[in-house]
Amino acid sequence: MTSMPSRARAGFAPRQVTLACAQLCLTLCLSPLSPFAMQQAQACDDCPEHAPTPASAAAAPAATAAAAASGASADGTAAPTHKLGLVLVSGSATSSLPSNIPTTLESITGVEIARSINATDAEDALKYLPSLLVRKRYIGDYNHAVLSTRASGTGNSARSLVYADGIPLSNLLGNGATFTPRWGMVTPEEIERVDVLYGPFSAAYSGNSAGAVVDYQTRSPKALEAHVSLGLFSQPFELYSSKATYQGRQASASIGSKTGPLSWWINVNHLDSDGQPLTFITKPVSTTAAGASATVVTGAVPGLDKSNVPWLIIGAGTQYNTVQDHAKLKLKLELTPELSANAVLGWWGNETTGSSTSYLRDNSGAPFYATAANSGTLKPSPISIDGKAYTLASNDFGQNRDSLRHQMQGLSIKSNGRGVFDFELSASRYHYDKDQSRSPLTARPGADSGGAGRIADLAGTGWNTLAAKAVLRPSGSAHVIDLGAQQENYHWQQNTSNAPDWREGAPSSLFTAFSGRSRLSSVYAQDAWSISPQLKTVLGLRLEDWQAADGMKTAANGTVVNFARRNEQYASPKAAIGYELNSDWALRLSTGRAVRMPTVGELYQGGVNANGVYVPADPSTNANLKPEQGWTTELSATWVKDNQQLRSTLFHEDTRDALYAQLSVDPSNASKTVSSVQNIDRVRTRGFELAYLATDLGVQGLDLQASLTYADSTILTNSGFVSVPGDTIGKQQPRVPKWRSSALLSYQLTPALAASYGLRYASSQYGTLNNSDPNGFAYQGFSSYFTTDLRVQWKLAKQWTLAGGIDNLNNALYWNFHPYPQRTYHAELKFDL
């Protein structure tokens, strides 16, 4: 019987897992299982609850036969498995996954994460999966860590979905770098496994799945367990005139158990992290002679901007210290052997201080921020650099203080009888109890002790969801049918106020305000039909009713704009077919339509003219944005042989009305332009992806996973522009590199000692629609990169584990608008009861 590779190896000698074992613990697969499926079989077999007893061993053939007849697993804790190039899901764990997944699926377990990745945040789990990049700028990045995928860059946050235990963490209030998923609601220690679905091929998800769906499942204990971990990290950083070592620490504790029908899990986490500077204060090179009254300063660093235009770097900003706390309670009550109720309560808090540093020095050698007379005021300060005139604005050297308190709740009831009918009812809520960002308007150093500023307050913002799902398995039929009804509600409420004391004072008057709501109601049906032992299809249809309402914007000049209500309907068909060529090869062809609705932020926030002055959104522009509509198709061939798997995928995405910020003619004045979110008529992406996986590669205990992706993403038609009409046509889509690859080599040297070495690469990319920023290795640029990571895990004793590692081992300097971290050292000590 064919045995398959397993990526999971938790400090024990490698074992081969047979197909019969996989059938017992998972689902019947008529073709050889993927390494991913076999990894789950091994994990299930290792679990004391599923370890075979003499009675269960005797009953195994019958259980396997029953599983074969029903197309379901023989126990209630199964994870996805591959069959005829498609993926089946069967289990009692709460997740967003439908029963059949007609798309590419990649996965990683908590055991693999702990062994191979220096994980300090939940998004680190995705680090080596094919075609994925999370724009994590520093440890604890809470406001810019956007997920990018094959055909979506780090500026397209609304083109992916992230779930934890079935609860959506994606921030679909807007689209862009600041609308990052709420990664802080999951800690690395509590992750049981992560599944990633590529493309919009499942009817169970909205058009926001065009890029990928990330599904986290957290731990659900089978017996008493407790864990405590302590971590330290340090980053020596040197760039321009910034030179310092930024450090941090992290502590996590968790405990859980199962008593009778009740299982529970509690996790708490504390993070205190100092990140490197993320922004830089720059000035275009001046040709004007300085006046006699200008203050003479030195220390400016000459350089080239993203368009290779000379400029001076005069300081560093957005150097964050972030202190974050996380708490999670997870409950599961087995009402009957086939019916369970689940509850999740999560809380996340963050206190962040952002600071800046001047490179400039006055004639005494002291740091210079403003003239003495203008310190603490709104007045600009004239300065002289090499005899040329420059001006420092009062807010050039900015600061900020952020204070956030978010909470999450989720409830679900799920049946898992694996008979003719199963169902799930769920509800979730994500709410901003407090979300304030304070910043000064006046110049440093006077602003350090207070003064006029602004407060942006998002309290009351959030989203909630309702869902009903069902799985039908008609007796004697070759069909498995998924049905569902869903409703998602999003509410953004933001007031930006003037404050006499930016640090801690109460607001005095309203500066601007913005609010809006959207609702997506949908129903879907998906039929998985096993036509023959070698052939299977999945056909789906999603119907959506979208509403946008209560849109309002108050501009700084007091102008109030109210927006009309919108209500539109869309249909998204899906189809896939899987075919087993032989025992080694399987093919899958998938296609699907995705309709990505405009977010509240895109609809109602308006634009800025060429002078940086806010222009109220015009009903004919932002508020009437069309949804993105695209068709995505992929053809995959998967080869599995002994301990190796190779998947090759061709993909094609054709998107109409893609949503991007760009220039257009100001509707109120044809001689002016406005920067706002607009529809790009057509963007096409086509390419290929290779993913390879092997275990015991030449040497027992040596595992390799690697991937290579090519994506040609081109703007074909666009009525908007950046500088002049037509300047974006034929250009590369921003932030989507043509080439990217990753590899992770893991070696279990002994049962107690494991080492891993990872590599990641991406080719050059652009940040602008007209590709006018060829210099990626500059502030605001988007560079190529090649970086390597190292991790060693040593099990000191039965309950103690020591781990250490280095991220960015080769100390690469690379950019995604902001600089990424340089070489970072990690150390971790963990106790497991």
PDB file of N, CA and C in Angstrom, residues 658-731:
ATOM      1  N   ALA A 658     -11.563  47.234 -11.424  1.00  0.00           N
ATOM      2  CA  ALA A 658     -10.719  47.119 -10.232  1.00  0.00           C
ATOM      3  C   ALA A 658     -10.680  48.446  -9.492  1.00  0.00           C
ATOM      4  N   LEU A 659     -10.683  48.396  -8.170  1.00  0.00           N
ATOM      5  CA  LEU A 659     -10.770  49.606  -7.353  1.00  0.00           C
ATOM      6  C   LEU A 659      -9.386  50.050  -6.902  1.00  0.00           C
ATOM      7  N   TYR A 660      -9.006  51.261  -7.315  1.00  0.00           N
ATOM      8  CA  TYR A 660      -7.706  51.844  -6.969  1.00  0.00           C
ATOM      9  C   TYR A 660      -7.863  53.352  -6.800  1.00  0.00           C
ATOM     10  N   ALA A 661      -6.980  53.958  -6.005  1.00  0.00           N
ATOM     11  CA  ALA A 661      -6.917  55.413  -5.921  1.00  0.00           C
ATOM     12  C   ALA A 661      -6.080  55.938  -7.083  1.00  0.00           C
ATOM     13  N   GLN A 662      -6.609  56.910  -7.822  1.00  0.00           N
ATOM     14  CA  GLN A 662      -5.889  57.500  -8.938  1.00  0.00           C
ATOM     15  C   GLN A 662      -6.471  58.878  -9.235  1.00  0.00           C
ATOM     16  N   LEU A 663      -5.886  59.568 -10.201  1.00  0.00           N
ATOM     17  CA  LEU A 663      -6.343  60.905 -10.562  1.00  0.00           C
ATOM     18  C   LEU A 663      -7.447  60.847 -11.613  1.00  0.00           C
ATOM     19  N   SER A 664      -8.315  61.832 -11.520  1.00  0.00           N
ATOM     20  CA  SER A 664      -9.306  62.076 -12.568  1.00  0.00           C
ATOM     21  C   SER A 664      -9.631  63.564 -12.541  1.00  0.00           C
ATOM     22  N   VAL A 665     -10.429  63.998 -13.471  1.00  0.00           N
ATOM     23  CA  VAL A 665     -10.798  65.408 -13.527  1.00  0.00           C
ATOM     24  C   VAL A 665     -11.739  65.741 -12.371  1.00  0.00           C
ATOM     25  N   ASP A 666     -11.469  66.860 -11.671  1.00  0.00           N
ATOM     26  CA  ASP A 666     -12.315  67.331 -10.585  1.00  0.00           C
ATOM     27  C   ASP A 666     -13.703  67.636 -11.147  1.00  0.00           C
ATOM     28  N   PRO A 667     -14.766  66.984 -10.649  1.00  0.00           N
ATOM     29  CA  PRO A 667     -16.094  67.217 -11.202  1.00  0.00           C
ATOM     30  C   PRO A 667     -16.589  68.649 -11.017  1.00  0.00           C
ATOM     31  N   SER A 668     -15.997  69.369 -10.063  1.00  0.00           N
ATOM     32  CA  SER A 668     -16.432  70.743  -9.825  1.00  0.00           C
ATOM     33  C   SER A 668     -15.611  71.763 -10.607  1.00  0.00           C
ATOM     34  N   ASN A 669     -14.478  71.301 -11.190  1.00  0.00           N
ATOM     35  CA  ASN A 669     -13.618  72.226 -11.922  1.00  0.00           C
ATOM     36  C   ASN A 669     -12.792  71.420 -12.914  1.00  0.00           C
ATOM     37  N   ALA A 670     -13.129  71.530 -14.190  1.00  0.00           N
ATOM     38  CA  ALA A 670     -12.486  70.702 -15.213  1.00  0.00           C
ATOM     39  C   ALA A 670     -11.009  70.991 -15.369  1.00  0.00           C
ATOM     40  N   SER A 671     -10.523  72.095 -14.810  1.00  0.00           N
ATOM     41  CA  SER A 671      -9.106  72.426 -14.926  1.00  0.00           C
ATOM     42  C   SER A 671      -8.272  71.808 -13.807  1.00  0.00           C
ATOM     43  N   LYS A 672      -8.931  71.108 -12.883  1.00  0.00           N
ATOM     44  CA  LYS A 672      -8.225  70.503 -11.756  1.00  0.00           C
ATOM     45  C   LYS A 672      -8.421  68.993 -11.753  1.00  0.00           C
ATOM     46  N   THR A 673      -7.534  68.331 -11.015  1.00  0.00           N
ATOM     47  CA  THR A 673      -7.657  66.885 -10.878  1.00  0.00           C
ATOM     48  C   THR A 673      -7.901  66.523  -9.417  1.00  0.00           C
ATOM     49  N   VAL A 674      -8.467  65.357  -9.209  1.00  0.00           N
ATOM     50  CA  VAL A 674      -8.779  64.867  -7.875  1.00  0.00           C
ATOM     51  C   VAL A 674      -8.217  63.457  -7.733  1.00  0.00           C
ATOM     52  N   SER A 675      -7.594  63.193  -6.595  1.00  0.00           N
ATOM     53  CA  SER A 675      -7.145  61.836  -6.282  1.00  0.00           C
ATOM     54  C   SER A 675      -8.211  61.155  -5.439  1.00  0.00           C
ATOM     55  N   SER A 676      -8.760  60.081  -5.947  1.00  0.00           N
ATOM     56  CA  SER A 676      -9.796  59.360  -5.214  1.00  0.00           C
ATOM     57  C   SER A 676      -9.841  57.925  -5.699  1.00  0.00           C
ATOM     58  N   VAL A 677     -10.594  57.089  -4.992  1.00  0.00           N
ATOM     59  CA  VAL A 677     -10.777  55.704  -5.414  1.00  0.00           C
ATOM     60  C   VAL A 677     -11.665  55.685  -6.644  1.00  0.00           C
ATOM     61  N   GLN A 678     -11.192  54.989  -7.675  1.00  0.00           N
ATOM     62  CA  GLN A 678     -11.933  54.900  -8.929  1.00  0.00           C
ATOM     63  C   GLN A 678     -11.833  53.482  -9.474  1.00  0.00           C
ATOM     64  N   ASN A 679     -12.662  53.217 -10.462  1.00  0.00           N
ATOM     65  CA  ASN A 679     -12.620  51.918 -11.131  1.00  0.00           C
ATOM     66  C   ASN A 679     -11.610  51.930 -12.269  1.00  0.00           C
ATOM     67  N   ILE A 680     -10.724  50.946 -12.284  1.00  0.00           N
ATOM     68  CA  ILE A 680      -9.856  50.697 -13.437  1.00  0.00           C
ATOM     69  C   ILE A 680     -10.569  49.697 -14.325  1.00  0.00           C
ATOM     70  N   ASP A 681     -10.700  50.034 -15.595  1.00  0.00           N
ATOM     71  CA  ASP A 681     -11.580  49.266 -16.467  1.00  0.00           C
ATOM     72  C   ASP A 681     -11.234  47.776 -16.537  1.00  0.00           C
ATOM     73  N   ARG A 682      -9.946  47.451 -16.692  1.00  0.00           N
ATOM     74  CA  ARG A 682      -9.602  46.042 -16.837  1.00  0.00           C
ATOM     75  C   ARG A 682      -8.161  45.783 -16.423  1.00  0.00           C
ATOM     76  N   VAL A 683      -7.979  44.770 -15.583  1.00  0.00           N
ATOM     77  CA  VAL A 683      -6.655  44.280 -15.178  1.00  0.00           C
ATOM     78  C   VAL A 683      -6.633  42.774 -15.417  1.00  0.00           C
ATOM     79  N   ARG A 684      -5.598  42.310 -16.085  1.00  0.00           N
ATOM     80  CA  ARG A 684      -5.483  40.881 -16.366  1.00  0.00           C
ATOM     81  C   ARG A 684      -4.209  40.332 -15.727  1.00  0.00           C
ATOM     82  N   THR A 685      -4.355  39.195 -15.067  1.00  0.00           N
ATOM     83  CA  THR A 685      -3.204  38.520 -14.461  1.00  0.00           C
ATOM     84  C   THR A 685      -3.175  37.076 -14.944  1.00  0.00           C
ATOM     85  N   ARG A 686      -2.031  36.647 -15.407  1.00  0.00           N
ATOM     86  CA  ARG A 686      -1.875  35.254 -15.787  1.00  0.00           C
ATOM     87  C   ARG A 686      -0.486  34.783 -15.405  1.00  0.00           C
ATOM     88  N   GLY A 687      -0.386  33.519 -15.041  1.00  0.00           N
ATOM     89  CA  GLY A 687       0.914  33.022 -14.606  1.00  0.00           C
ATOM     90  C   GLY A 687       0.839  31.570 -14.194  1.00  0.00           C
ATOM     91  N   PHE A 688       1.853  31.133 -13.477  1.00  0.00           N
ATOM     92  CA  PHE A 688       1.903  29.755 -13.011  1.00  0.00           C
ATOM     93  C   PHE A 688       2.493  29.709 -11.605  1.00  0.00           C
ATOM     94  N   GLU A 689       2.204  28.609 -10.935  1.00  0.00           N
ATOM     95  CA  GLU A 689       2.697  28.388  -9.572  1.00  0.00           C
ATOM     96  C   GLU A 689       3.133  26.934  -9.454  1.00  0.00           C
ATOM     97  N   LEU A 690       4.321  26.723  -8.932  1.00  0.00           N
ATOM     98  CA  LEU A 690       4.833  25.385  -8.652  1.00  0.00           C
ATOM     99  C   LEU A 690       5.009  25.249  -7.146  1.00  0.00           C
ATOM    100  N   ALA A 691       4.549  24.127  -6.602  1.00  0.00           N
ATOM    101  CA  ALA A 691       4.703  23.872  -5.170  1.00  0.00           C
ATOM    102  C   ALA A 691       5.195  22.443  -4.981  1.00  0.00           C
ATOM    103  N   TYR A 692       6.300  22.310  -4.291  1.00  0.00           N
ATOM    104  CA  TYR A 692       6.945  21.002  -4.100  1.00  0.00           C
ATOM    105  C   TYR A 692       7.044  20.714  -2.609  1.00  0.00           C
ATOM    106  N   LEU A 693       6.826  19.448  -2.277  1.00  0.00           N
ATOM    107  CA  LEU A 693       6.879  19.016  -0.878  1.00  0.00           C
ATOM    108  C   LEU A 693       7.499  17.634  -0.807  1.00  0.00           C
ATOM    109  N   ALA A 694       8.453  17.457   0.084  1.00  0.00           N
ATOM    110  CA  ALA A 694       9.105  16.156   0.228  1.00  0.00           C
ATOM    111  C   ALA A 694       9.486  15.933   1.682  1.00  0.00           C
ATOM    112  N   THR A 695       9.404  14.693   2.118  1.00  0.00           N
ATOM    113  CA  THR A 695       9.870  14.320   3.447  1.00  0.00           C
ATOM    114  C   THR A 695      10.925  13.227   3.319  1.00  0.00           C
ATOM    115  N   ASP A 696      11.792  13.190   4.319  1.00  0.00           N
ATOM    116  CA  ASP A 696      12.899  12.227   4.306  1.00  0.00           C
ATOM    117  C   ASP A 696      13.619  12.285   2.965  1.00  0.00           C
ATOM    118  N   LEU A 697      13.985  13.495   2.580  1.00  0.00           N
ATOM    119  CA  LEU A 697      14.572  13.753   1.268  1.00  0.00           C
ATOM    120  C   LEU A 697      16.047  13.338   1.280  1.00  0.00           C
ATOM    121  N   GLY A 698      16.303  12.098   0.911  1.00  0.00           N
ATOM    122  CA  GLY A 698      17.664  11.582   0.892  1.00  0.00           C
ATOM    123  C   GLY A 698      18.164  11.165   2.250  1.00  0.00           C
ATOM    124  N   VAL A 699      17.705  11.861   3.292  1.00  0.00           N
ATOM    125  CA  VAL A 699      18.111  11.567   4.663  1.00  0.00           C
ATOM    126  C   VAL A 699      16.861  11.516   5.515  1.00  0.00           C
ATOM    127  N   GLN A 700      16.779  10.548   6.398  1.00  0.00           N
ATOM    128  CA  GLN A 700      15.614  10.456   7.267  1.00  0.00           C
ATOM    129  C   GLN A 700      15.536  11.702   8.155  1.00  0.00           C
ATOM    130  N   GLY A 701      14.377  12.344   8.172  1.00  0.00           N
ATOM    131  CA  GLY A 701      14.176  13.532   8.982  1.00  0.00           C
ATOM    132  C   GLY A 701      14.367  14.834   8.247  1.00  0.00           C
ATOM    133  N   LEU A 702      14.781  14.772   6.968  1.00  0.00           N
ATOM    134  CA  LEU A 702      15.006  15.995   6.192  1.00  0.00           C
ATOM    135  C   LEU A 702      13.788  16.270   5.305  1.00  0.00           C
ATOM    136  N   ASP A 703      13.119  17.409   5.559  1.00  0.00           N
ATOM    137  CA  ASP A 703      11.913  17.785   4.819  1.00  0.00           C
ATOM    138  C   ASP A 703      12.153  19.069   4.043  1.00  0.00           C
ATOM    139  N   LEU A 704      11.497  19.176   2.900  1.00  0.00           N
ATOM    140  CA  LEU A 704      11.612  20.382   2.079  1.00  0.00           C
ATOM    141  C   LEU A 704      10.250  20.767   1.546  1.00  0.00           C
ATOM    142  N   GLN A 705       9.917  22.041   1.662  1.00  0.00           N
ATOM    143  CA  GLN A 705       8.767  22.597   0.950  1.00  0.00           C
ATOM    144  C   GLN A 705       9.255  23.828   0.190  1.00  0.00           C
ATOM    145  N   ALA A 706       8.849  23.953  -1.048  1.00  0.00           N
ATOM    146  CA  ALA A 706       9.345  25.039  -1.886  1.00  0.00           C
ATOM    147  C   ALA A 706       8.268  25.435  -2.878  1.00  0.00           C
ATOM    148  N   SER A 707       8.329  26.674  -3.331  1.00  0.00           N
ATOM    149  CA  SER A 707       7.352  27.152  -4.308  1.00  0.00           C
ATOM    150  C   SER A 707       7.990  28.196  -5.208  1.00  0.00           C
ATOM    151  N   LEU A 708       7.431  28.325  -6.404  1.00  0.00           N
ATOM    152  CA  LEU A 708       7.854  29.330  -7.375  1.00  0.00           C
ATOM    153  C   LEU A 708       6.609  29.840  -8.084  1.00  0.00           C
ATOM    154  N   THR A 709       6.466  31.175  -8.154  1.00  0.00           N
ATOM    155  CA  THR A 709       5.289  31.784  -8.780  1.00  0.00           C
ATOM    156  C   THR A 709       5.720  32.839  -9.778  1.00  0.00           C
ATOM    157  N   TYR A 710       5.073  32.800 -10.939  1.00  0.00           N
ATOM    158  CA  TYR A 710       5.231  33.862 -11.939  1.00  0.00           C
ATOM    159  C   TYR A 710       3.857  34.467 -12.190  1.00  0.00           C
ATOM    160  N   ALA A 711       3.754  35.803 -12.131  1.00  0.00           N
ATOM    161  CA  ALA A 711       2.482  36.484 -12.365  1.00  0.00           C
ATOM    162  C   ALA A 711       2.713  37.709 -13.244  1.00  0.00           C
ATOM    163  N   ASP A 712       2.094  37.694 -14.393  1.00  0.00           N
ATOM    164  CA  ASP A 712       2.115  38.850 -15.292  1.00  0.00           C
ATOM    165  C   ASP A 712       0.786  39.579 -15.115  1.00  0.00           C
ATOM    166  N   SER A 713       0.802  40.637 -14.306  1.00  0.00           N
ATOM    167  CA  SER A 713      -0.422  41.361 -13.966  1.00  0.00           C
ATOM    168  C   SER A 713      -0.375  42.738 -14.613  1.00  0.00           C
ATOM    169  N   THR A 714      -1.241  42.961 -15.597  1.00  0.00           N
ATOM    170  CA  THR A 714      -1.136  44.131 -16.463  1.00  0.00           C
ATOM    171  C   THR A 714      -2.455  44.899 -16.506  1.00  0.00           C
ATOM    172  N   ILE A 715      -2.339  46.232 -16.472  1.00  0.00           N
ATOM    173  CA  ILE A 715      -3.505  47.100 -16.657  1.00  0.00           C
ATOM    174  C   ILE A 715      -3.756  47.224 -18.159  1.00  0.00           C
ATOM    175  N   LEU A 716      -4.897  46.739 -18.625  1.00  0.00           N
ATOM    176  CA  LEU A 716      -5.191  46.735 -20.054  1.00  0.00           C
ATOM    177  C   LEU A 716      -5.981  47.964 -20.490  1.00  0.00           C
ATOM    178  N   THR A 717      -6.912  48.403 -19.649  1.00  0.00           N
ATOM    179  CA  THR A 717      -7.759  49.548 -19.996  1.00  0.00           C
ATOM    180  C   THR A 717      -8.009  50.372 -18.742  1.00  0.00           C
ATOM    181  N   ASN A 718      -7.912  51.712 -18.886  1.00  0.00           N
ATOM    182  CA  ASN A 718      -8.126  52.576 -17.726  1.00  0.00           C
ATOM    183  C   ASN A 718      -8.433  53.994 -18.204  1.00  0.00           C
ATOM    184  N   SER A 719      -9.571  54.522 -17.800  1.00  0.00           N
ATOM    185  CA  SER A 719      -9.939  55.887 -18.172  1.00  0.00           C
ATOM    186  C   SER A 719      -9.353  56.921 -17.212  1.00  0.00           C
ATOM    187  N   GLY A 720      -8.898  56.481 -16.045  1.00  0.00           N
ATOM    188  CA  GLY A 720      -8.205  57.380 -15.119  1.00  0.00           C
ATOM    189  C   GLY A 720      -6.726  57.437 -15.436  1.00  0.00           C
ATOM    190  N   PHE A 721      -5.967  58.155 -14.623  1.00  0.00           N
ATOM    191  CA  PHE A 721      -4.543  58.302 -14.905  1.00  0.00           C
ATOM    192  C   PHE A 721      -3.814  58.763 -13.657  1.00  0.00           C
ATOM    193  N   VAL A 722      -2.476  58.763 -13.725  1.00  0.00           N
ATOM    194  CA  VAL A 722      -1.634  59.258 -12.643  1.00  0.00           C
ATOM    195  C   VAL A 722      -1.166  60.672 -12.955  1.00  0.00           C
ATOM    196  N   SER A 723      -0.526  60.855 -14.098  1.00  0.00           N
ATOM    197  CA  SER A 723      -0.029  62.178 -14.502  1.00  0.00           C
ATOM    198  C   SER A 723      -0.751  62.706 -15.728  1.00  0.00           C
ATOM    199  N   VAL A 724      -0.829  61.853 -16.751  1.00  0.00           N
ATOM    200  CA  VAL A 724      -1.499  62.238 -17.990  1.00  0.00           C
ATOM    201  C   VAL A 724      -2.387  61.084 -18.424  1.00  0.00           C
ATOM    202  N   PRO A 725      -3.479  61.360 -19.119  1.00  0.00           N
ATOM    203  CA  PRO A 725      -4.355  60.285 -19.574  1.00  0.00           C
ATOM    204  C   PRO A 725      -3.591  59.227 -20.373  1.00  0.00           C
ATOM    205  N   GLY A 726      -3.887  57.960 -20.065  1.00  0.00           N
ATOM    206  CA  GLY A 726      -3.286  56.840 -20.774  1.00  0.00           C
ATOM    207  C   GLY A 726      -1.967  56.364 -20.213  1.00  0.00           C
ATOM    208  N   ASP A 727      -1.459  57.029 -19.151  1.00  0.00           N
ATOM    209  CA  ASP A 727      -0.121  56.666 -18.671  1.00  0.00           C
ATOM    210  C   ASP A 727      -0.082  55.371 -17.873  1.00  0.00           C
ATOM    211  N   THR A 728      -1.226  54.757 -17.583  1.00  0.00           N
ATOM    212  CA  THR A 728      -1.231  53.501 -16.834  1.00  0.00           C
ATOM    213  C   THR A 728      -1.451  52.283 -17.720  1.00  0.00           C
ATOM    214  N   ILE A 729      -1.860  52.486 -18.948  1.00  0.00           N
ATOM    215  CA  ILE A 729      -2.219  51.361 -19.818  1.00  0.00           C
ATOM    216  C   ILE A 729      -0.971  50.569 -20.198  1.00  0.00           C
ATOM    217  N   GLY A 730      -1.047  49.257 -20.023  1.00  0.00           N
ATOM    218  CA  GLY A 730       0.087  48.389 -20.307  1.00  0.00           C
ATOM    219  C   GLY A 730       1.082  48.286 -19.176  1.00  0.00           C
ATOM    220  N   LYS A 731       0.801  48.942 -18.064  1.00  0.00           N
ATOM    221  CA  LYS A 731       1.727  48.930 -16.932  1.00  0.00           C
ATOM    222  C   LYS A 731       1.418  47.772 -15.986  1.00  0.00           C
TER     223      LYS A 731
END
